[in-house]
Amino acid sequence: MKYLLSAVIVLGLLAGAVWAQESDQPSTAAADTAVSADTVSVAPPAPVGNLRAYDSDNDHGHAVTLEWELSPDDGGGDNSVLMYEVFRWYPYFWDTVQEVRAELVTARQRRVQGTLDVEGDPDDYVKELVSRHTELLSTLPEAHEQYPDDGEFRLVRAVPAGTEKFEDRGPKDRLAEDFLPDYCDFYYRVDAVTIDESVRTPSQIVGPVQSYGQWFNTGRIVVLCFVLVFGLLTILFVQRARSGAELYVRPIAGIEAVDDAIGRATEMGRPILYVLGLGTAADVATIASFTILSRVAKQVAEYQTQLIVPTYDPIVMSVAQEVVKSAYLDAGRPDDYSQDIVYFVTQSQFAYVAAVNGVMLRERPATNVYMGMFHAESLLLAETGAIAGSIQISGTDQMAQLPFFIVACDYTLIGEELYAASAYLGREPVLLGSLKAQDVAKAAVVLFALIGVIVTTAGSSVFQNLFKVTD
Amino acid sequence: MKRQLPLALVFLFGVFMIFQYFVPHEKSEYVYEFLLDWIYIIGIFALALGIWSLFRVSVERIKLRKEGATYSYVALIGLYLMIAFGFTAATGDGGALSTSYYIWLLLGVVCLALVMRARAETASGRKKLLALGTLVFLVGFVLMSIFDDSWAYHFYTAEGLSNPMFRIFFDYVMMPILATMFALLAFFIASAAYRAFRARNLLATLLLLAALLVMCRFNPYLPGIDFIAKASNWLMNVPNLAAQRAIVMGVGLGMVATALKVILGIERGYMGK
Amino acid sequence: MQFFERLMMMDRRWVFLFLAAVCFFTYYVEYDVPIYVEPETERIYTFIDSLPEGDIILLAIDYDPNSMAELHPMTYTIVEHAWRKNLRLIITALSQNGPGMADQAIRDISDSLAMPATYNGVEYPAREIVNGEDYVFLGYKPYYALVILGMGQDFRLPFPNDYYGTPLDSLPMMRRVVNYDHVACVISLSSGTISDGWISYGQGRFGFPLFFGLTGVMTAQYYPFYGSGQLSGLMGGMLGAAQYEFLADNYGLARDAMKVQLPAHVIIILFIIMGNVGYFASRRRERLGGVS
Amino acid sequence: MKRSSVIILSVVVLLFLASWLWKASTLSSDPGIVNAWGQAFGITLAAFLTLAILSFLYRDNPFYKFAEHLFVGVSAAFWMVMGFWSTIVGNLVPRLSEGLSSFFKVPFDRFAVNYFYFIPVILGILLLLRLSRDAGWIARWPLAFIVGTTAGLNFIRYLRSDFIEQVSSTFVPLLVGWQGFGHFLDNLDLSATGQLALTVGNWVISLGVFCGLVYFFFSKAHTGVFGAASRVGIWVLMITFGASFGYTVMGRISLLVGRITFLFKDWLGLIS
């Protein structure tokens, strides 16, 4: 028994190695070792039961899933099953396809390296191969229809005993060696293999089965539902707000402080520093920050205070210039606008911080506003600002940086408050409407969570499964 | 055209990306990968805009003789050197750079400095003198660029960046400054803690106590360290988890809402309204 | 100016000076700090330790040189642990400044594998680490999200060639290794948003077991993902690295650095306490002064 | 220049030279090192820049300003160069033109050519039109493309991993392994993984999440029960922020240790 066990372990490892290696042909190396190590003769095991094959769900095609019931001799009975080998029926025509494919791949490689040596134009040669390959692939389904003539079963892969499911998945690149074509009639067989490779029992053959890509991922229905519900909610509340319904927004301390801070800067005759963070123009925090910048710039223009906006991302710089420019225009002071209010520093995190810190100590801004996405630099900025004695207002959705802003700044917008700030500042009905929609969604979450907790406490995982999203 | 087309583009691509998520088909994946590729190609063009802005601001500062204008020379020279390293390589064996290459670099630096100096100069006599000096160096620089065969433009090889100076500047200039800037945080975190952790009110006290407890967990000599370690672990795993979840959900929802507003054209802040 | 007020209003530069002095001094002194192991770290160690020989781990060395102090020890101890156990590695460096540093680390660790070693009482013989058989180093490509998504289709999509310019197909280890389906787990060591990418673009879409080694700051942020099972384990900062070194019985950089950590923490705590004592004392004086 | 500045500057220059000489002499004794003078200069420069940045802790000074500006210039160029070679040359050029590919010495495969890649090039050039006063508005098109695509991507991404996953993982049982009070009291376990701790933990998580979410309600006044819940929410947030802060101190000091190692070991060679 000990022998058998150790041989099984050795073989398992070898099988893994074989599996990882190229193994279009059943490798005999593993079996040889085992037989020489142990010459116990084994009886053929029972075959796997109820073999099923179907196109893999929710994918882009090029995959077939196989499922079976374990052989009674796997984990019970004689316990003689070592692994299962999955076979697929290949028409001999496939070899022709492979030959052309291999030729094409080498020809292309050589063409790139400039070592392709053929008569005539090398490009025409490759083109001709490409069209031949395409043509052969298009006749592949017909070749599969010939089953069981002109073909044979070939090993796809060996899987260790105890496996009940296998996905035969190939890349979608048609030039890959193990490309798995769509819309071909495949036939599969699974062998239960014992320690002696020659002692094996094949299963029933399943087929035909075709693989193909799906147009809708059913595993993501939950997400779709949410998208639809949330989208409708937003539109509904925006409409309501447009038609004049009063919508309340609770005061947000950090935002109210902005107005005072601008006044203070004006009194002291010192500039205001606005930092947009390290986000790109596509980051939601940066988008929210643009709206706040627009408001700050407008007021700065009215009070004729100086504004400094160093940026980290060139696209953010372009957008911010646009924002500040139109804010000055709105304030009726387009002449005060200069392109150097918003400038680019560098796209390197700490070089940017070094430069902004320099500005803080040299220009001595009365107020520093940090809104957007921040990383490790948050504390460097905020502490330097505190040393320079500026009033500091910050806001970020980066969880990890919130503690530093809270500790080092006078006011901090926590997470979602940053997004809400844009609605709060603008008081535009459409923005307020979407804020209301967010709140309704949050209430729904609280409700769901409440039900979920109760159901889960009662010992059921129904609710949890409802929220599962497949990949 | 000025306003409607961009909004239409945002809507179109936004909606496509949402639908793509639900369509696993090969064709939808193909377009998706394609679009992602485009974004980063455009991003590089934007970087040129940024470099231009940096250059302009530095030049302006020198020209207007603002405070600290001297340091703008440093920035411009750093920029020039690194770009030069990035686009040149030795032609000889082993990639070693020749002396003439360094002379060429130096000529470039001198040229750059003289041009800037000349622009800042107000007295017309000295301005002319500086311009003449620039011209002399520039001619040398250009001649060397054309006739020096010991180096060439572009350096792309299979091993990556082949100009050793590029690597050296990264290792001995960028790296130490970058790492030290980051290390300043150690000091700042101490001063921030000292300055701000005062039990002024309930919220500040909670902040202070939680921080103290977690900081103590690194001290294996403290009595009751076992309890402190467990308690701070509990703090990180339980209340922390709750707060994080509340924030993450709020932020997630806010982001979704903002993305939706952007796609629907409700939020237009990013376009300068 | 009374003592307590001074205690409260002390110039920040004194704080800096004390801290610097303590750090520099303790860096010299030799002493050993005991380590307390947390389960989050232990899960990573156990998972790697129990993998069968020949399994592939995708190790993402996705940090910048500026986080080297915290994350480099993790790289060293994990890679050595994996190689000693005859596991194979696919290594990425998705941070712009990272590849050179990662390459250097790989060489260093390969060198140390050339010496026999004994960890946790098990003797490991010396062995040669071969590029393409024991590891593949993919290097850097910009826009990590795209790269993570791309590797889910096929490693060859973002990385047709490895860092050294060899086509992946010609590396023996990469044969039949297409995408995440063929790796046992992904370990991401990162100091920035790349870890978000690994969760939402990687684990979220492809569902592999994901482990994180993070800088101390970020760790707290990722506990929700650990709680929800998206992360199978995580270790934070120098302490996490020291714990892994302790579990692997491999004394390294992290445990070395722990001896500076401890006194520095004590100093900061003392400053906080001083500030509060000063604050309460001066408030009390104010109140008493008001009465009299 | 003031006299004191001249003195300080010359002292620093002298120290720099001394360090260079001394480092070069120590390095040249090592046969493994090829270019001792070059390396010694590099290490001395790195040490100088390290100390220049550290001097910022005392106050802003010319050395810091020098390091800062150098860093800005060098890093801006660094990113541009890297972006150009890896993205434009590495990804774009081989897909567009054979001439350019051979100029940049990148392998060119004419069967991988894809003329659709001219579109991002055109969009990129449109972006550069920003510099023009009259045609600047065209730059909004590529911007719209980027914002639209990433907004769509963000929309789903956050919905999936931040939102839905987090909601479903909030469904925790409030009574862990409950088998009645008697059983609970008989097997009372106070350890961190015991029934009591887990149950209390789950209560705290549930209540914490609820109260935290209440704090983030914007369209309702925070008064009464609602206000109380919101206050509990902010307490939980503050505890978390404090704990994260405390947790971070460690990492920050590690970074300093890295620099100390550099100064002591690589530069001064005080520790082997």
XYZ file of N, CA and C in Angstrom, chain C residues 12-13 16 19 23-24 27-28 38 66-67 69-70 96-97 140-142 196-197 199-201 204-205 216-217 219-220 223-225 228 230 236-239 257-258 260-261 264-265 268, chain D residues 54 56-59 78-79 82-83 86-87 91 153-154 156-158 160-162 165-166 169 244 246-258 260-265 270-271:
270
model
N 8.403 72.290 15.727
C 8.407 70.978 15.074
C 9.824 70.488 14.779
N 10.774 71.445 14.659
C 12.136 71.026 14.319
C 12.783 70.197 15.423
N 11.665 66.754 14.724
C 12.458 66.189 13.630
C 13.820 65.731 14.139
N 13.709 62.612 16.412
C 13.395 61.425 15.623
C 14.612 60.984 14.809
N 16.620 57.447 15.202
C 16.694 56.505 14.083
C 18.140 56.201 13.731
N 18.973 57.250 13.643
C 20.365 57.038 13.284
C 21.076 56.179 14.332
N 19.995 52.485 14.463
C 20.397 51.759 13.263
C 21.707 51.017 13.518
N 22.517 51.589 14.393
C 23.802 50.994 14.737
C 23.700 49.809 15.688
N 0.560 37.590 12.258
C -0.888 37.747 12.086
C -1.408 36.716 11.072
N 10.697 53.894 -4.697
C 10.507 54.647 -3.453
C 9.785 53.836 -2.375
N 9.237 52.685 -2.727
C 8.643 51.840 -1.696
C 9.503 50.624 -1.432
N 11.914 50.086 0.527
C 12.199 49.762 1.921
C 11.166 48.798 2.479
N 9.900 49.022 2.125
C 8.851 48.188 2.704
C 8.610 46.918 1.912
N 6.335 51.999 -13.624
C 7.287 52.575 -14.579
C 8.753 52.430 -14.162
N 9.036 52.753 -12.906
C 10.432 52.753 -12.492
C 10.877 51.412 -11.931
N 7.966 45.633 -17.950
C 7.009 46.714 -17.781
C 6.284 47.025 -19.077
N 5.020 47.340 -18.938
C 4.244 47.947 -20.022
C 3.380 49.003 -19.374
N 3.205 50.143 -20.019
C 2.404 51.187 -19.376
C 0.922 50.816 -19.339
N -5.628 48.214 -6.884
C -7.039 48.314 -7.262
C -7.268 47.602 -8.584
N -6.331 47.813 -9.484
C -6.427 47.178 -10.795
C -6.443 45.667 -10.692
N -7.545 43.950 -8.261
C -8.836 43.494 -7.743
C -9.905 43.614 -8.812
N -10.059 44.804 -9.387
C -11.226 44.967 -10.247
C -11.001 44.431 -11.655
N -9.808 44.628 -12.215
C -9.597 44.125 -13.575
C -9.125 42.677 -13.570
N -11.473 40.416 -10.157
C -12.887 40.636 -10.455
C -13.322 39.944 -11.737
N -12.455 39.978 -12.738
C -12.853 39.397 -14.018
C -12.470 37.937 -14.157
N 2.495 49.949 4.354
C 1.722 50.064 5.582
C 0.492 50.940 5.444
N 0.638 52.065 4.735
C -0.494 52.981 4.576
C -1.690 52.336 3.932
N -2.601 49.224 3.666
C -3.133 47.962 4.139
C -4.564 48.085 4.647
N -4.800 49.104 5.471
C -6.123 49.242 6.071
C -7.198 49.336 4.993
N -8.629 45.889 3.718
C -9.295 44.914 4.576
C -10.692 44.553 4.095
N -11.471 45.516 3.555
C -12.793 45.112 3.065
C -12.692 44.019 2.014
N -11.686 44.077 1.176
C -11.560 43.078 0.124
C -11.113 41.735 0.702
N -14.282 40.323 2.223
C -15.264 39.832 1.261
C -14.713 38.654 0.455
N -12.341 38.570 -1.735
C -11.687 38.859 -3.006
C -10.175 38.725 -2.865
N 1.073 43.683 5.407
C 1.231 45.126 5.314
C 2.571 45.595 5.803
N 3.214 46.353 4.963
C 4.408 47.081 5.358
C 5.532 46.214 5.874
N 6.434 46.870 6.560
C 7.607 46.201 7.077
C 7.239 45.094 8.057
N 6.176 45.333 8.839
C 5.799 44.337 9.830
C 5.354 43.055 9.141
N 15.150 46.028 9.866
C 14.617 47.386 9.979
C 13.707 47.541 11.185
N 13.165 46.428 11.659
C 12.240 46.501 12.794
C 12.895 47.115 14.023
N 14.767 49.653 14.143
C 14.663 51.121 14.132
C 13.211 51.523 14.386
N 12.309 50.744 13.820
C 10.878 51.020 13.957
C 10.460 51.225 15.394
N 11.526 54.389 17.191
C 10.915 55.539 16.532
C 9.458 55.663 16.945
N 8.775 54.528 17.004
C 7.384 54.552 17.448
C 7.282 55.089 18.861
N 7.576 58.810 18.909
C 6.385 59.516 18.438
C 5.287 59.462 19.491
N 16.695 66.671 2.619
C 16.479 66.597 4.073
C 16.600 67.984 4.721
N 15.381 70.545 3.873
C 14.077 71.210 3.809
C 13.381 71.174 5.167
N 13.723 70.170 5.964
C 13.086 70.039 7.279
C 13.444 71.226 8.165
N 14.662 71.765 7.956
C 15.035 72.940 8.751
C 14.313 74.150 8.192
N 14.519 74.438 6.921
C 13.723 75.444 6.231
C 14.089 75.459 4.756
N 12.180 62.509 -18.280
C 12.207 61.057 -18.122
C 10.887 60.433 -18.578
N 9.797 60.998 -18.088
C 8.488 60.430 -18.438
C 8.178 60.590 -19.910
N 10.309 57.990 -21.785
C 9.791 56.634 -21.584
C 8.497 56.436 -22.361
N 7.615 57.407 -22.276
C 6.330 57.311 -22.972
C 6.541 57.224 -24.470
N 8.216 53.677 -25.321
C 7.435 52.456 -25.087
C 6.100 52.498 -25.813
N 5.453 53.639 -25.882
C 4.127 53.661 -26.486
C 4.171 54.037 -27.962
N 4.588 50.561 -29.530
C 3.260 50.051 -29.874
C 2.702 50.594 -31.181
N -15.972 52.864 -18.634
C -15.188 51.825 -17.974
C -15.316 51.940 -16.456
N -15.190 53.179 -15.947
C -15.304 53.412 -14.508
C -16.670 53.025 -13.989
N -18.824 50.771 -14.853
C -18.999 49.357 -14.570
C -18.028 48.892 -13.507
N -16.815 49.383 -13.615
C -15.775 48.893 -12.730
C -16.135 49.125 -11.266
N -16.587 50.339 -10.951
C -16.874 50.628 -9.558
C -18.165 49.973 -9.100
N -19.225 47.142 -10.035
C -18.992 45.739 -9.801
C -18.161 45.509 -8.537
N -16.951 46.080 -8.520
C -16.057 45.647 -7.453
C -16.225 46.461 -6.182
N -16.577 47.720 -6.291
C -16.682 48.498 -5.069
C -18.069 48.431 -4.478
N -20.117 44.031 -4.774
C -19.374 43.087 -3.918
C -19.433 43.505 -2.448
N -19.284 44.791 -2.224
C -19.280 45.263 -0.846
C -20.649 45.113 -0.200
N -21.127 41.507 0.718
C -20.323 41.003 1.834
C -20.716 41.637 3.162
N -5.783 53.907 11.003
C -4.985 53.868 9.771
C -3.751 54.744 9.917
N -2.128 55.442 12.669
C -1.170 54.739 13.508
C -0.488 53.604 12.767
N -1.266 52.972 11.918
C -0.751 51.838 11.165
C 0.328 52.296 10.185
N 0.150 53.517 9.677
C 1.018 54.022 8.630
C 2.390 54.429 9.119
N 2.449 54.872 10.371
C 3.695 55.408 10.916
C 4.846 54.472 10.588
N 4.575 53.203 10.790
C 5.527 52.146 10.518
C 6.141 52.248 9.132
N 5.272 52.327 8.109
C 5.762 52.344 6.740
C 6.614 53.559 6.472
N 6.199 54.667 7.062
C 6.923 55.898 6.812
C 8.322 55.824 7.391
N 8.418 55.206 8.559
C 9.741 55.115 9.171
C 10.618 54.163 8.379
N 9.990 53.125 7.807
C 10.771 52.222 6.956
C 11.436 52.991 5.833
N 10.710 53.970 5.296
C 11.267 54.740 4.187
C 12.501 55.507 4.640
N 12.412 56.015 5.845
C 13.558 56.738 6.389
C 14.729 55.782 6.584
N 14.406 54.594 7.061
C 15.461 53.595 7.256
C 16.190 53.346 5.939
N 15.417 53.314 4.843
C 16.025 53.123 3.530
C 17.061 54.200 3.244
N 18.590 56.112 5.507
C 19.707 56.000 6.457
C 20.679 54.931 5.966
N 20.096 53.838 5.481
C 20.953 52.772 4.959
C 21.828 53.311 3.838
N 21.215 54.078 2.970
C 21.999 54.621 1.856
C 23.156 55.487 2.373
N 22.814 56.385 3.280
C 23.851 57.312 3.760
C 24.959 56.579 4.511
N 24.567 55.671 5.386
C 25.544 54.995 6.238
C 26.337 53.945 5.484
N 25.622 53.186 4.650
C 26.239 52.004 4.073
C 26.866 52.332 2.717
N 29.916 53.059 6.745
C 30.111 52.812 8.169
C 29.644 51.419 8.565
N 28.710 50.871 7.770
C 28.176 49.547 8.087
C 28.417 48.661 6.876
